[in-house]
PDB file of N, CA and C in Angstrom:
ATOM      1  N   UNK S 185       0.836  -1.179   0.000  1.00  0.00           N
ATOM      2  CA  UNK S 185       0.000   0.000   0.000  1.00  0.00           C
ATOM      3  C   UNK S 185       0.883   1.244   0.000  1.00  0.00           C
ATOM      4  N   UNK S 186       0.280   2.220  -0.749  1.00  0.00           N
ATOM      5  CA  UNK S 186       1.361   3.468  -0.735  1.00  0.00           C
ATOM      6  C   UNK S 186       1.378   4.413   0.330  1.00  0.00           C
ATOM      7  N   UNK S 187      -0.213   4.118   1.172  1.00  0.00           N
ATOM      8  CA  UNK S 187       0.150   4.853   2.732  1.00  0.00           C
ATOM      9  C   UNK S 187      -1.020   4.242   3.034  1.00  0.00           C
ATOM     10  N   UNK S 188      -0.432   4.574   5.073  1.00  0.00           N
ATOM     11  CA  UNK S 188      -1.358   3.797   5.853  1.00  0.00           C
ATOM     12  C   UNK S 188      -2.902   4.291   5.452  1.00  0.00           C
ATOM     13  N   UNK S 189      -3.378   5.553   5.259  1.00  0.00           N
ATOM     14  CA  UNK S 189      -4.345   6.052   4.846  1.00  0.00           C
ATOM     15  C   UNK S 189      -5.693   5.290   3.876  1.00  0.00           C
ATOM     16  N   UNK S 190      -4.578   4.806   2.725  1.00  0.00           N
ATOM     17  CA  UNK S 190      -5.407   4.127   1.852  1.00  0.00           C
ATOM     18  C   UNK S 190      -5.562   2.568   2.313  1.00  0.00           C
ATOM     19  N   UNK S 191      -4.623   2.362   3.092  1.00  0.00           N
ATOM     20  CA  UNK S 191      -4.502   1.032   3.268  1.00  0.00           C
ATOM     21  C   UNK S 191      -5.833   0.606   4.281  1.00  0.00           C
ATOM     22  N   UNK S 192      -6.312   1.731   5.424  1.00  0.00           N
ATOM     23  CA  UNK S 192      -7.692   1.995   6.185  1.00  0.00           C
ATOM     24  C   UNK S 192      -8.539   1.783   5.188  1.00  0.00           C
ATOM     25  N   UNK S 193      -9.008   2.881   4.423  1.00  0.00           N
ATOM     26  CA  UNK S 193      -9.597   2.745   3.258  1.00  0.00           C
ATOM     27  C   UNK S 193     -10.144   1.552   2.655  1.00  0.00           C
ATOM     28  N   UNK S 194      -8.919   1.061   2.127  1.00  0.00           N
ATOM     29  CA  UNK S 194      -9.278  -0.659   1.201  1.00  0.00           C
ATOM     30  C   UNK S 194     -10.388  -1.272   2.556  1.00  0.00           C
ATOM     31  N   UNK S 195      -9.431  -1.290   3.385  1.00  0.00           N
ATOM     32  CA  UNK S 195     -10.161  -2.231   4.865  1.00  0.00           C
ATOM     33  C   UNK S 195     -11.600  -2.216   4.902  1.00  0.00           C
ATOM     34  N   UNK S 196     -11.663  -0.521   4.933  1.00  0.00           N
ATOM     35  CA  UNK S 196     -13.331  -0.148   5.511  1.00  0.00           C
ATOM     36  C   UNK S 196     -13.991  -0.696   4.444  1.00  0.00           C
ATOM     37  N   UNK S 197     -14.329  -0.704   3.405  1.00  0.00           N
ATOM     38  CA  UNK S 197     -14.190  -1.186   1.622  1.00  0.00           C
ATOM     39  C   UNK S 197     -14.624  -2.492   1.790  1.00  0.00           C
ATOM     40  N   UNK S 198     -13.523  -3.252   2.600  1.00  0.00           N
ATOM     41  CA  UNK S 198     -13.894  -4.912   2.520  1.00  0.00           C
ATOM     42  C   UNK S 198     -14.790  -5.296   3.682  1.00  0.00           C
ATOM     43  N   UNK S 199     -14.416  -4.511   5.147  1.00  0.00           N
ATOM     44  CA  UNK S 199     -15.003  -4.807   5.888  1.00  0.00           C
ATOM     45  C   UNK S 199     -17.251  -4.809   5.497  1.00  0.00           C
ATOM     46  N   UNK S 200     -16.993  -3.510   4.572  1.00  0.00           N
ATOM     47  CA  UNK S 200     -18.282  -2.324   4.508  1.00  0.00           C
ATOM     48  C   UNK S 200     -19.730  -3.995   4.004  1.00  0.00           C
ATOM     49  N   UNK S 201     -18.342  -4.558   2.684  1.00  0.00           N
ATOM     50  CA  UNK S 201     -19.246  -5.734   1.650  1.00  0.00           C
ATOM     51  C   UNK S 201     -19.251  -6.810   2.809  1.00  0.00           C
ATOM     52  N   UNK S 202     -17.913  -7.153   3.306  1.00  0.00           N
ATOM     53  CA  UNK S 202     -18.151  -8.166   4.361  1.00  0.00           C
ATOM     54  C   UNK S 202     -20.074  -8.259   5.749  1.00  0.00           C
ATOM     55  N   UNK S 203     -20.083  -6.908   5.927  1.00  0.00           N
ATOM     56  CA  UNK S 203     -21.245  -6.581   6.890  1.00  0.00           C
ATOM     57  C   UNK S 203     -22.467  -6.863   6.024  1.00  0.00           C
ATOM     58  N   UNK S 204     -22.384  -6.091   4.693  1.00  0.00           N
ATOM     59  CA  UNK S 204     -23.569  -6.932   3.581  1.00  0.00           C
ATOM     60  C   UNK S 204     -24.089  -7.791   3.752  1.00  0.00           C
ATOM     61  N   UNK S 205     -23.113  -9.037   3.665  1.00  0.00           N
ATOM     62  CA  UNK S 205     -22.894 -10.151   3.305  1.00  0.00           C
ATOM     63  C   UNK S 205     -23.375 -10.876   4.739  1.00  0.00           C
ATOM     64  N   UNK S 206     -23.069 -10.489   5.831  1.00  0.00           N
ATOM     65  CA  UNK S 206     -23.475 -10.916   6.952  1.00  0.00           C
ATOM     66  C   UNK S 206     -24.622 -10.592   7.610  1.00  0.00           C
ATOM     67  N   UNK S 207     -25.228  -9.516   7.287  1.00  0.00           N
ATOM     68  CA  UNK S 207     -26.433  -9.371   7.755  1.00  0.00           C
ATOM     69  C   UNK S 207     -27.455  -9.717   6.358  1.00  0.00           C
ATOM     70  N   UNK S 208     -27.743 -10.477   5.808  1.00  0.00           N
ATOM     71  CA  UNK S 208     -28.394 -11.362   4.646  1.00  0.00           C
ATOM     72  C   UNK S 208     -27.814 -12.662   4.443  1.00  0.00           C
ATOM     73  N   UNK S 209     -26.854 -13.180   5.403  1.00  0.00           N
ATOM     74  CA  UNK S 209     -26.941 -15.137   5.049  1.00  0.00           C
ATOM     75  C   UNK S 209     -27.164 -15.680   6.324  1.00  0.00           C
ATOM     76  N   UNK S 210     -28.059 -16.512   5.925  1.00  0.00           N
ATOM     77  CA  UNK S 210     -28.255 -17.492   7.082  1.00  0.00           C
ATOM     78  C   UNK S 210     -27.548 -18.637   7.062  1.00  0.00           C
ATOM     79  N   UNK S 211     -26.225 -18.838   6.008  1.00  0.00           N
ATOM     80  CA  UNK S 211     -25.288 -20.189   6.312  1.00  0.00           C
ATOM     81  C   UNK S 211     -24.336 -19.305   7.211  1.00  0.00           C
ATOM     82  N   UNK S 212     -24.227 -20.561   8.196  1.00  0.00           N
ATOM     83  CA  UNK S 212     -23.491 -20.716   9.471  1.00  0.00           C
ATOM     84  C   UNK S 212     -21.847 -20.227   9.176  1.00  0.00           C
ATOM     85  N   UNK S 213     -21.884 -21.742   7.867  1.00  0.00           N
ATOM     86  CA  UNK S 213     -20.232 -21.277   7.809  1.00  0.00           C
ATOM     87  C   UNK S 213     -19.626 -20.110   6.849  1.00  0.00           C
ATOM     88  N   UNK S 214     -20.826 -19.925   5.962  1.00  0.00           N
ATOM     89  CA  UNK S 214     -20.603 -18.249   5.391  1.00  0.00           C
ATOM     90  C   UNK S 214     -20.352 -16.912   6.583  1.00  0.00           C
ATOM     91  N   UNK S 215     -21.001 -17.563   7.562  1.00  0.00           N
ATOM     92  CA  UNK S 215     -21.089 -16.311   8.595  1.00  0.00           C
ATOM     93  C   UNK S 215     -19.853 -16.429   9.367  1.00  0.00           C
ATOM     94  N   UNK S 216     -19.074 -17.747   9.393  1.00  0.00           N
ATOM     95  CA  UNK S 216     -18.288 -17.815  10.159  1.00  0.00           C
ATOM     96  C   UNK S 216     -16.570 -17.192   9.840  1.00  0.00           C
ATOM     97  N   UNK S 217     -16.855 -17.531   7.980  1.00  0.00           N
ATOM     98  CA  UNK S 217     -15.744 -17.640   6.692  1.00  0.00           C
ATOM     99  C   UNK S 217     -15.420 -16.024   6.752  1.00  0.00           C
ATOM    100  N   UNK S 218     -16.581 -15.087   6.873  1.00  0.00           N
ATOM    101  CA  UNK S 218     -16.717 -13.783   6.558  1.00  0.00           C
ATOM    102  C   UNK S 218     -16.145 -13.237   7.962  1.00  0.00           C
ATOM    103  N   UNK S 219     -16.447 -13.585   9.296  1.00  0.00           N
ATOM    104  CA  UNK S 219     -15.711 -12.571  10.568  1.00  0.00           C
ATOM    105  C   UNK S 219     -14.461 -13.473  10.357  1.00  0.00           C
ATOM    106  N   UNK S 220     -14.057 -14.749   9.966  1.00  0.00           N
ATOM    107  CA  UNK S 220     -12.246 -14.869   9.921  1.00  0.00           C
ATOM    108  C   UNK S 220     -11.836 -13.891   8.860  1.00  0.00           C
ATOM    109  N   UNK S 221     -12.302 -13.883   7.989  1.00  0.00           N
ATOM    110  CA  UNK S 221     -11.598 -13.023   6.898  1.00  0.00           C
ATOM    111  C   UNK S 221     -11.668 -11.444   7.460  1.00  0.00           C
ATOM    112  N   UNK S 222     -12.818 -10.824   8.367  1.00  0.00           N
ATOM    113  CA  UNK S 222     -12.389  -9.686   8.833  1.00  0.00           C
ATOM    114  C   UNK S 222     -11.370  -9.696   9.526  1.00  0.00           C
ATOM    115  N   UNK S 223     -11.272 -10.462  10.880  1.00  0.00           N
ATOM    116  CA  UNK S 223     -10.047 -10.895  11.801  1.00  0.00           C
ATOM    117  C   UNK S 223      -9.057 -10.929  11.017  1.00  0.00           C
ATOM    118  N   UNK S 224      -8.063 -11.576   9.644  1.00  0.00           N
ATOM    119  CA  UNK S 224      -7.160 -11.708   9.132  1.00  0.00           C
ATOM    120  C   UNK S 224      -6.694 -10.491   8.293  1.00  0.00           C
ATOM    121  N   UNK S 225      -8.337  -9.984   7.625  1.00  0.00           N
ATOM    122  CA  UNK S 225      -7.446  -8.876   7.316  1.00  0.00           C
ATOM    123  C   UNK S 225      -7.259  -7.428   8.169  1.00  0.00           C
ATOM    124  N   UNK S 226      -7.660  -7.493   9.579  1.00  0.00           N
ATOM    125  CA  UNK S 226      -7.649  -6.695  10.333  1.00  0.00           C
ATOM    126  C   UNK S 226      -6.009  -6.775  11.056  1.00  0.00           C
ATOM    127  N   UNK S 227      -5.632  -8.161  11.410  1.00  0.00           N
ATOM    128  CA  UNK S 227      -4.560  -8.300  12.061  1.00  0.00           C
ATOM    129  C   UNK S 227      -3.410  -7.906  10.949  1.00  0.00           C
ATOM    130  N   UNK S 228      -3.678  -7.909   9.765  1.00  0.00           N
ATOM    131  CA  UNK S 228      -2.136  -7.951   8.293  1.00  0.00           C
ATOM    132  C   UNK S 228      -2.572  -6.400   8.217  1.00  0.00           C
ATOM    133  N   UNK S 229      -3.447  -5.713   8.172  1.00  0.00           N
ATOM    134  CA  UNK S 229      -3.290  -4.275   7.901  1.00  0.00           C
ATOM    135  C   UNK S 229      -2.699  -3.839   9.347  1.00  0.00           C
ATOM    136  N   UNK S 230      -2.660  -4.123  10.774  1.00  0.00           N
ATOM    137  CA  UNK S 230      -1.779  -3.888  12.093  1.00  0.00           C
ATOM    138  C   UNK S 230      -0.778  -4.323  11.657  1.00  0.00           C
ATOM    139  N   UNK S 231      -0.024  -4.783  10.970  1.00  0.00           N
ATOM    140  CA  UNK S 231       1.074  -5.377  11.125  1.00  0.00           C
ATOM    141  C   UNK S 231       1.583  -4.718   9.952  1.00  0.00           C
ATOM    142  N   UNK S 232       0.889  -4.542   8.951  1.00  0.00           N
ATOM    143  CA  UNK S 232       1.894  -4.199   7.936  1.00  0.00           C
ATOM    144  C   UNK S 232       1.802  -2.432   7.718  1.00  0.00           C
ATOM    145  N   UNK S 233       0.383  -1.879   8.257  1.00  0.00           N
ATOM    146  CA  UNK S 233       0.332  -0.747   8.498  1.00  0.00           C
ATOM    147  C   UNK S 233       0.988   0.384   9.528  1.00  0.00           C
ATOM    148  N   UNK S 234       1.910  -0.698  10.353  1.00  0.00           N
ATOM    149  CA  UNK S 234       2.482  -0.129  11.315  1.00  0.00           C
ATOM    150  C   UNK S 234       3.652   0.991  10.407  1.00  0.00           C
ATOM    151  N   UNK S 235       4.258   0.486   9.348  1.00  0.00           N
ATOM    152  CA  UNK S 235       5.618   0.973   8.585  1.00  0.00           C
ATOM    153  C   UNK S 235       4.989   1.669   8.017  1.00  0.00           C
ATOM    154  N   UNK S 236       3.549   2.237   7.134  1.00  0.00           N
ATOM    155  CA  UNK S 236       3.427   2.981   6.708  1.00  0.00           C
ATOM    156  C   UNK S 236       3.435   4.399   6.365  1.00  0.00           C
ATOM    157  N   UNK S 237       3.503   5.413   5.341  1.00  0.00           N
ATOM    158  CA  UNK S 237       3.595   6.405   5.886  1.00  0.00           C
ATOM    159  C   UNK S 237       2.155   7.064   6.422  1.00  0.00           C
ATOM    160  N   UNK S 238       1.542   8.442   6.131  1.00  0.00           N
ATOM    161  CA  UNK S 238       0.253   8.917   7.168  1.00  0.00           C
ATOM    162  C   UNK S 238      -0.095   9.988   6.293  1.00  0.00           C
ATOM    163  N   UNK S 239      -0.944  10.620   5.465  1.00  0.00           N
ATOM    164  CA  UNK S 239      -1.201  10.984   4.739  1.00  0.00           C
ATOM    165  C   UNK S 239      -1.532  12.469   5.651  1.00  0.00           C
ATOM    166  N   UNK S 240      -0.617  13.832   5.441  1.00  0.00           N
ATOM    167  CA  UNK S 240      -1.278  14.883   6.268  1.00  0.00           C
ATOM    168  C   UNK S 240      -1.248  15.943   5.648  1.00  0.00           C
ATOM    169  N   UNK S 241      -2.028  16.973   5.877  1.00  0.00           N
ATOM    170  CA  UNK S 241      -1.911  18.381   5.397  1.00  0.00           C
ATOM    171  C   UNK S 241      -1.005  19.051   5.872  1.00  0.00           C
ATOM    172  N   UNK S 242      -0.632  20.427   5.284  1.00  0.00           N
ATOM    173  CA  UNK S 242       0.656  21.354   5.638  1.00  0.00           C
ATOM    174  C   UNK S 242       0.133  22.615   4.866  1.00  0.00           C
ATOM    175  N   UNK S 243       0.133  23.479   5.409  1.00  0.00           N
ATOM    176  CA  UNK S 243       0.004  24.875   4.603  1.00  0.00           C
ATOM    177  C   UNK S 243       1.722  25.262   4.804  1.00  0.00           C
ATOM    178  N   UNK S 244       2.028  25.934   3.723  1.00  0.00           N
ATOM    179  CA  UNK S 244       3.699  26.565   3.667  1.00  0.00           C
ATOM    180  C   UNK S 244       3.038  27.941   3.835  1.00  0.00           C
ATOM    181  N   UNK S 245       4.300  28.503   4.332  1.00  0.00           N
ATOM    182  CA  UNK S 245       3.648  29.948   4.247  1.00  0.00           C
ATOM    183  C   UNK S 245       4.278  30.770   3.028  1.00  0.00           C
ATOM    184  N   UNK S 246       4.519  30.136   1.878  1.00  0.00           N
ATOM    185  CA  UNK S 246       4.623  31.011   0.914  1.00  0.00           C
ATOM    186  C   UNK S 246       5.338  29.700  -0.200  1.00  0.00           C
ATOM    187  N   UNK S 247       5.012  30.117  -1.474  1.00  0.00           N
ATOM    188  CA  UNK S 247       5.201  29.211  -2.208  1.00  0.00           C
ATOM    189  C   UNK S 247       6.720  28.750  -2.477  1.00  0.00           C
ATOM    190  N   UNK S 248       6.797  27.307  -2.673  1.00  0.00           N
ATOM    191  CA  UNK S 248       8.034  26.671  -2.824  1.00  0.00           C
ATOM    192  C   UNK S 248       8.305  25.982  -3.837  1.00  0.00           C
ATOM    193  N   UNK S 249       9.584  25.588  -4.372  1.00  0.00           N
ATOM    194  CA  UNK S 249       9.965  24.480  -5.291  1.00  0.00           C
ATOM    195  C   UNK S 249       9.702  23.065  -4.900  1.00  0.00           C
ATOM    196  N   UNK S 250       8.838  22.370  -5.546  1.00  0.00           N
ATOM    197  CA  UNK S 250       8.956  21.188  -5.424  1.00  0.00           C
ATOM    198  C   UNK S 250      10.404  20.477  -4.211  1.00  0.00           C
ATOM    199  N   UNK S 251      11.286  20.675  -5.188  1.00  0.00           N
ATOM    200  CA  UNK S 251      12.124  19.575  -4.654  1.00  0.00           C
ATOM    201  C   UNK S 251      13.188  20.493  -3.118  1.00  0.00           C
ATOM    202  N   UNK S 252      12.243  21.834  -3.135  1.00  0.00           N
ATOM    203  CA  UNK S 252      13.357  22.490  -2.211  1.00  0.00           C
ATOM    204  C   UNK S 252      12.070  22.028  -0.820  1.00  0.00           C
ATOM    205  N   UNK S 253      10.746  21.969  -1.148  1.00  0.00           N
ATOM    206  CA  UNK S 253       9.398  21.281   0.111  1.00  0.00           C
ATOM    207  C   UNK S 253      10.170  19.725   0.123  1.00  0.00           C
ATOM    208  N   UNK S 254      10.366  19.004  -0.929  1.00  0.00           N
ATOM    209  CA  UNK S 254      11.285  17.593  -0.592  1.00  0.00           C
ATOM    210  C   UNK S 254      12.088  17.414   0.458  1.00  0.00           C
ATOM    211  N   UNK S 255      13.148  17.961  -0.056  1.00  0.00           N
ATOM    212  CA  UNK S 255      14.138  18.038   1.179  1.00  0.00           C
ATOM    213  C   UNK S 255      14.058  18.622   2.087  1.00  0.00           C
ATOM    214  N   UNK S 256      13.418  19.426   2.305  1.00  0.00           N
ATOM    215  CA  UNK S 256      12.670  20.229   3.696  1.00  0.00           C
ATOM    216  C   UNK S 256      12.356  19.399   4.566  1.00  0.00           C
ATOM    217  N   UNK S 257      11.338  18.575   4.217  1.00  0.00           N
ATOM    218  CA  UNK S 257      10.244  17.560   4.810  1.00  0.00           C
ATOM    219  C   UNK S 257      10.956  16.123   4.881  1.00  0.00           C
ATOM    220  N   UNK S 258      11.723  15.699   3.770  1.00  0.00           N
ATOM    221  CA  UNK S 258      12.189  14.201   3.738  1.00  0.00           C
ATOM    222  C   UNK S 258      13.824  14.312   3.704  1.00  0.00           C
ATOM    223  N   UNK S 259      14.708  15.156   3.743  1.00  0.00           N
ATOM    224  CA  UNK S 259      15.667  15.346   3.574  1.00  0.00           C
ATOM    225  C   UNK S 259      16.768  14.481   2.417  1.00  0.00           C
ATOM    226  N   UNK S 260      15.702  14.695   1.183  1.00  0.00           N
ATOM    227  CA  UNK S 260      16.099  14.051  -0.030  1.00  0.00           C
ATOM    228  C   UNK S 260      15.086  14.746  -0.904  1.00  0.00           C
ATOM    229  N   UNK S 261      15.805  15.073  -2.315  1.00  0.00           N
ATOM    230  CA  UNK S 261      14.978  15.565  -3.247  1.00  0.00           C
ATOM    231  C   UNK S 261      13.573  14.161  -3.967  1.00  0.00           C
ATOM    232  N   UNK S 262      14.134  13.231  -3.594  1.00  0.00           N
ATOM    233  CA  UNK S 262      13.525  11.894  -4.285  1.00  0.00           C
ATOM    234  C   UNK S 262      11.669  11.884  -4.007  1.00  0.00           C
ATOM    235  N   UNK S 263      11.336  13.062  -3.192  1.00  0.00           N
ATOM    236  CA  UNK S 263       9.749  13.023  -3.001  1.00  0.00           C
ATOM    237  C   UNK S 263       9.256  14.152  -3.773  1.00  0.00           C
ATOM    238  N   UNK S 264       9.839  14.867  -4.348  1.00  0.00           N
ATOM    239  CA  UNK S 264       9.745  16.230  -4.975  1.00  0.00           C
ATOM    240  C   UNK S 264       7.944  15.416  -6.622  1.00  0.00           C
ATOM    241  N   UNK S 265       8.181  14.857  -6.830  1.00  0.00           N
ATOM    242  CA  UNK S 265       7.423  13.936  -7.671  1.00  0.00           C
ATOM    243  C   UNK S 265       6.020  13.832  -7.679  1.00  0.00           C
ATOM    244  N   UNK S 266       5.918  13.157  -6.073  1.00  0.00           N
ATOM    245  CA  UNK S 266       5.045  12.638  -5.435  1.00  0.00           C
ATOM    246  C   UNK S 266       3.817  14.270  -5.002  1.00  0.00           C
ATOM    247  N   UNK S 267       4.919  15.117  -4.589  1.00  0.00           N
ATOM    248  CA  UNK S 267       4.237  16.225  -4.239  1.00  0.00           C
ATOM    249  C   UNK S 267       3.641  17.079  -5.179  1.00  0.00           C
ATOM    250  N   UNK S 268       3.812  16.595  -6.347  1.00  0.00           N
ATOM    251  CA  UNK S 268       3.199  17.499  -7.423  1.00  0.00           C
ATOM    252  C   UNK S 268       2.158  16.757  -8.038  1.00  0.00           C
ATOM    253  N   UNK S 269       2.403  15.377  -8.089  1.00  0.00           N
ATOM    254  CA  UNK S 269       1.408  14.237  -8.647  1.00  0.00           C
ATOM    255  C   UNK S 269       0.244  14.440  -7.517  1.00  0.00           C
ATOM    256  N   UNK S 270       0.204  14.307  -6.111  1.00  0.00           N
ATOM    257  CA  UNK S 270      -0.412  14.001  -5.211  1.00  0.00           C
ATOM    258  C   UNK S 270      -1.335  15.590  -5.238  1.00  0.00           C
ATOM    259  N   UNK S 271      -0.790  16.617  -5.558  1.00  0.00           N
ATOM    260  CA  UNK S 271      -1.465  17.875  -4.782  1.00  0.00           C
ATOM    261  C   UNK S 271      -1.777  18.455  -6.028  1.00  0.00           C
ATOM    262  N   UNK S 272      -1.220  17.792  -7.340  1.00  0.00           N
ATOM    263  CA  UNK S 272      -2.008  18.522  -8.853  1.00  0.00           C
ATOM    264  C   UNK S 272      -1.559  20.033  -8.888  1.00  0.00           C
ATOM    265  N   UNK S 273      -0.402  20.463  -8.338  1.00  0.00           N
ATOM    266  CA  UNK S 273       0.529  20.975  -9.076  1.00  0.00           C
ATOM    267  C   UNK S 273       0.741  21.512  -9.989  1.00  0.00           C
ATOM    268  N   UNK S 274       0.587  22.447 -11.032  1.00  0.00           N
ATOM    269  CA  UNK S 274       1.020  22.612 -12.002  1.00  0.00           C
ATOM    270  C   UNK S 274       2.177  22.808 -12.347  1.00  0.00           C
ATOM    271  N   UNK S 275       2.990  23.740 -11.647  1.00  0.00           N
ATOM    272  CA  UNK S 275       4.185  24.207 -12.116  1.00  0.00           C
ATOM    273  C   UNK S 275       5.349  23.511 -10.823  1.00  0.00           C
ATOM    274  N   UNK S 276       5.775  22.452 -11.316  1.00  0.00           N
ATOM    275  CA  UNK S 276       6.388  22.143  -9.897  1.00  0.00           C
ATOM    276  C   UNK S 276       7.557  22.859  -9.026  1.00  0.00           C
ATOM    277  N   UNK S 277       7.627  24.422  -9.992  1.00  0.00           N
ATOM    278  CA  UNK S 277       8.782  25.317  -9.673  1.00  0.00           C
ATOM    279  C   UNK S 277       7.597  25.734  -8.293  1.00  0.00           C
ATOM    280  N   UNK S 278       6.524  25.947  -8.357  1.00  0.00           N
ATOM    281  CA  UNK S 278       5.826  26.696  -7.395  1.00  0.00           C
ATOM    282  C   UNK S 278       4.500  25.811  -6.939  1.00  0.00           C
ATOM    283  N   UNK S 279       4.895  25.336  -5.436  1.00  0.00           N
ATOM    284  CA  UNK S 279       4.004  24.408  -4.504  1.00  0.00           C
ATOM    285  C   UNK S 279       3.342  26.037  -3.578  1.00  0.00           C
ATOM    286  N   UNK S 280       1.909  26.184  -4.390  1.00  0.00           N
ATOM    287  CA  UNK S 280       1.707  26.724  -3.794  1.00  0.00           C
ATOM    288  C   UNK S 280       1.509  27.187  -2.095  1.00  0.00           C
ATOM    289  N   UNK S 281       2.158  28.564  -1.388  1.00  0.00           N
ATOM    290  CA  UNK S 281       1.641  28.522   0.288  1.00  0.00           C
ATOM    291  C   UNK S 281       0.491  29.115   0.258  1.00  0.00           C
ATOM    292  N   UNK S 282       0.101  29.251   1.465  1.00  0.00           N
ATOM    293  CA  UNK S 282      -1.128  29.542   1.788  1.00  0.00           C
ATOM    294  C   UNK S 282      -2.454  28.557   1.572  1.00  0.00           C
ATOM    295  N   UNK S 283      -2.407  27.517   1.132  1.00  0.00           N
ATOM    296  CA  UNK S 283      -3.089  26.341   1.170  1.00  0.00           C
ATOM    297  C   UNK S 283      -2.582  24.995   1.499  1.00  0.00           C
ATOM    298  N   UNK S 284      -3.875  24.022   1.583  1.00  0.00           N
ATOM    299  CA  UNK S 284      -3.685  22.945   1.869  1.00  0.00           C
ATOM    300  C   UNK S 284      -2.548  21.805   1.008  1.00  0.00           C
ATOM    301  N   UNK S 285      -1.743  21.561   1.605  1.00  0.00           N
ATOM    302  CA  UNK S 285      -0.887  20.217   0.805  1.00  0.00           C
ATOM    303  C   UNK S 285      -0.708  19.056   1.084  1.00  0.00           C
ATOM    304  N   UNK S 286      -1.199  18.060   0.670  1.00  0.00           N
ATOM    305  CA  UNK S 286      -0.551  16.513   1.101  1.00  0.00           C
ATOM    306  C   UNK S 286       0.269  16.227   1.267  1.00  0.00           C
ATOM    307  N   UNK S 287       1.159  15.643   2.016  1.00  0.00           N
ATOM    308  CA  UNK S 287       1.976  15.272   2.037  1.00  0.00           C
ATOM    309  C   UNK S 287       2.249  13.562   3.279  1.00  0.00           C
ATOM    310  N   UNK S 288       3.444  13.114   2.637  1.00  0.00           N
ATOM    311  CA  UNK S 288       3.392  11.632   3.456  1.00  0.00           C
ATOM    312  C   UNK S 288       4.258  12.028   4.477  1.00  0.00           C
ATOM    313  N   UNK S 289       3.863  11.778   5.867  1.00  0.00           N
ATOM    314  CA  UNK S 289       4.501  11.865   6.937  1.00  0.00           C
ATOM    315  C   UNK S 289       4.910  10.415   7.534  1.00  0.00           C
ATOM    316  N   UNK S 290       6.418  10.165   7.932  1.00  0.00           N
ATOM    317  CA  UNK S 290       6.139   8.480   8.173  1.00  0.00           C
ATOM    318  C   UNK S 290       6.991   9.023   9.941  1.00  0.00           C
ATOM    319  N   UNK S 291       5.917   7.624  10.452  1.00  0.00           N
ATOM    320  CA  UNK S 291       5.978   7.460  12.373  1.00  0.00           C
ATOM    321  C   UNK S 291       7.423   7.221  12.230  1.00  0.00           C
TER     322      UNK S 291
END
């Protein structure tokens, strides 16, 4: 998953059809097949969601270069990319400040 964020997401997603599915069958072991499969994929998104990064906002207070908010934030130009793909960007010379920006924060 590319952050813990989406990785919640998918979950709620499977869990959402899983609850469907359980409140309309009356087989036993359908009912039983459907809370292991919540349990399993509840325990692998704890475990693998722990490393993820965290999807957060940031206002700058005045507009920046892509790759100069990179190394700011990640201390490598190598996210400069992500921040223009992710926040739709146009000019990646200028990340606009004064508004909202995505960015991946990792624990």
């Amino acid at each position: 998953f590319p952050s813990h964020d989406i990785c919640i997401t998918l979950r709620d997603e499977v869990f959402a059809k899983a609850e469907e599915l359980l409140l309309h069958t009356t087989d036993d072991e359908l009912f039983t097949s459907m809370i292991d499969l919540q349990t399993a994929v509840e325990a692998d998104i704890e475990e693998r969601g722990a490393t993820l990064a965290r999807l957060r906002l940031i206002q700058l207070p005045e507009s920046l270069p892509a790759v100069v908010l990179s190394y700011h934030l990640y201390g490598t130009v190598d996210y400069a990319d992500d921040i223009v793909k992710r926040n739709g960007v146009d000019n990646p010379l200028f990340v606009p400040g004064g508004k909202d920006i995505e960015v991946l924060v990792y624990a």
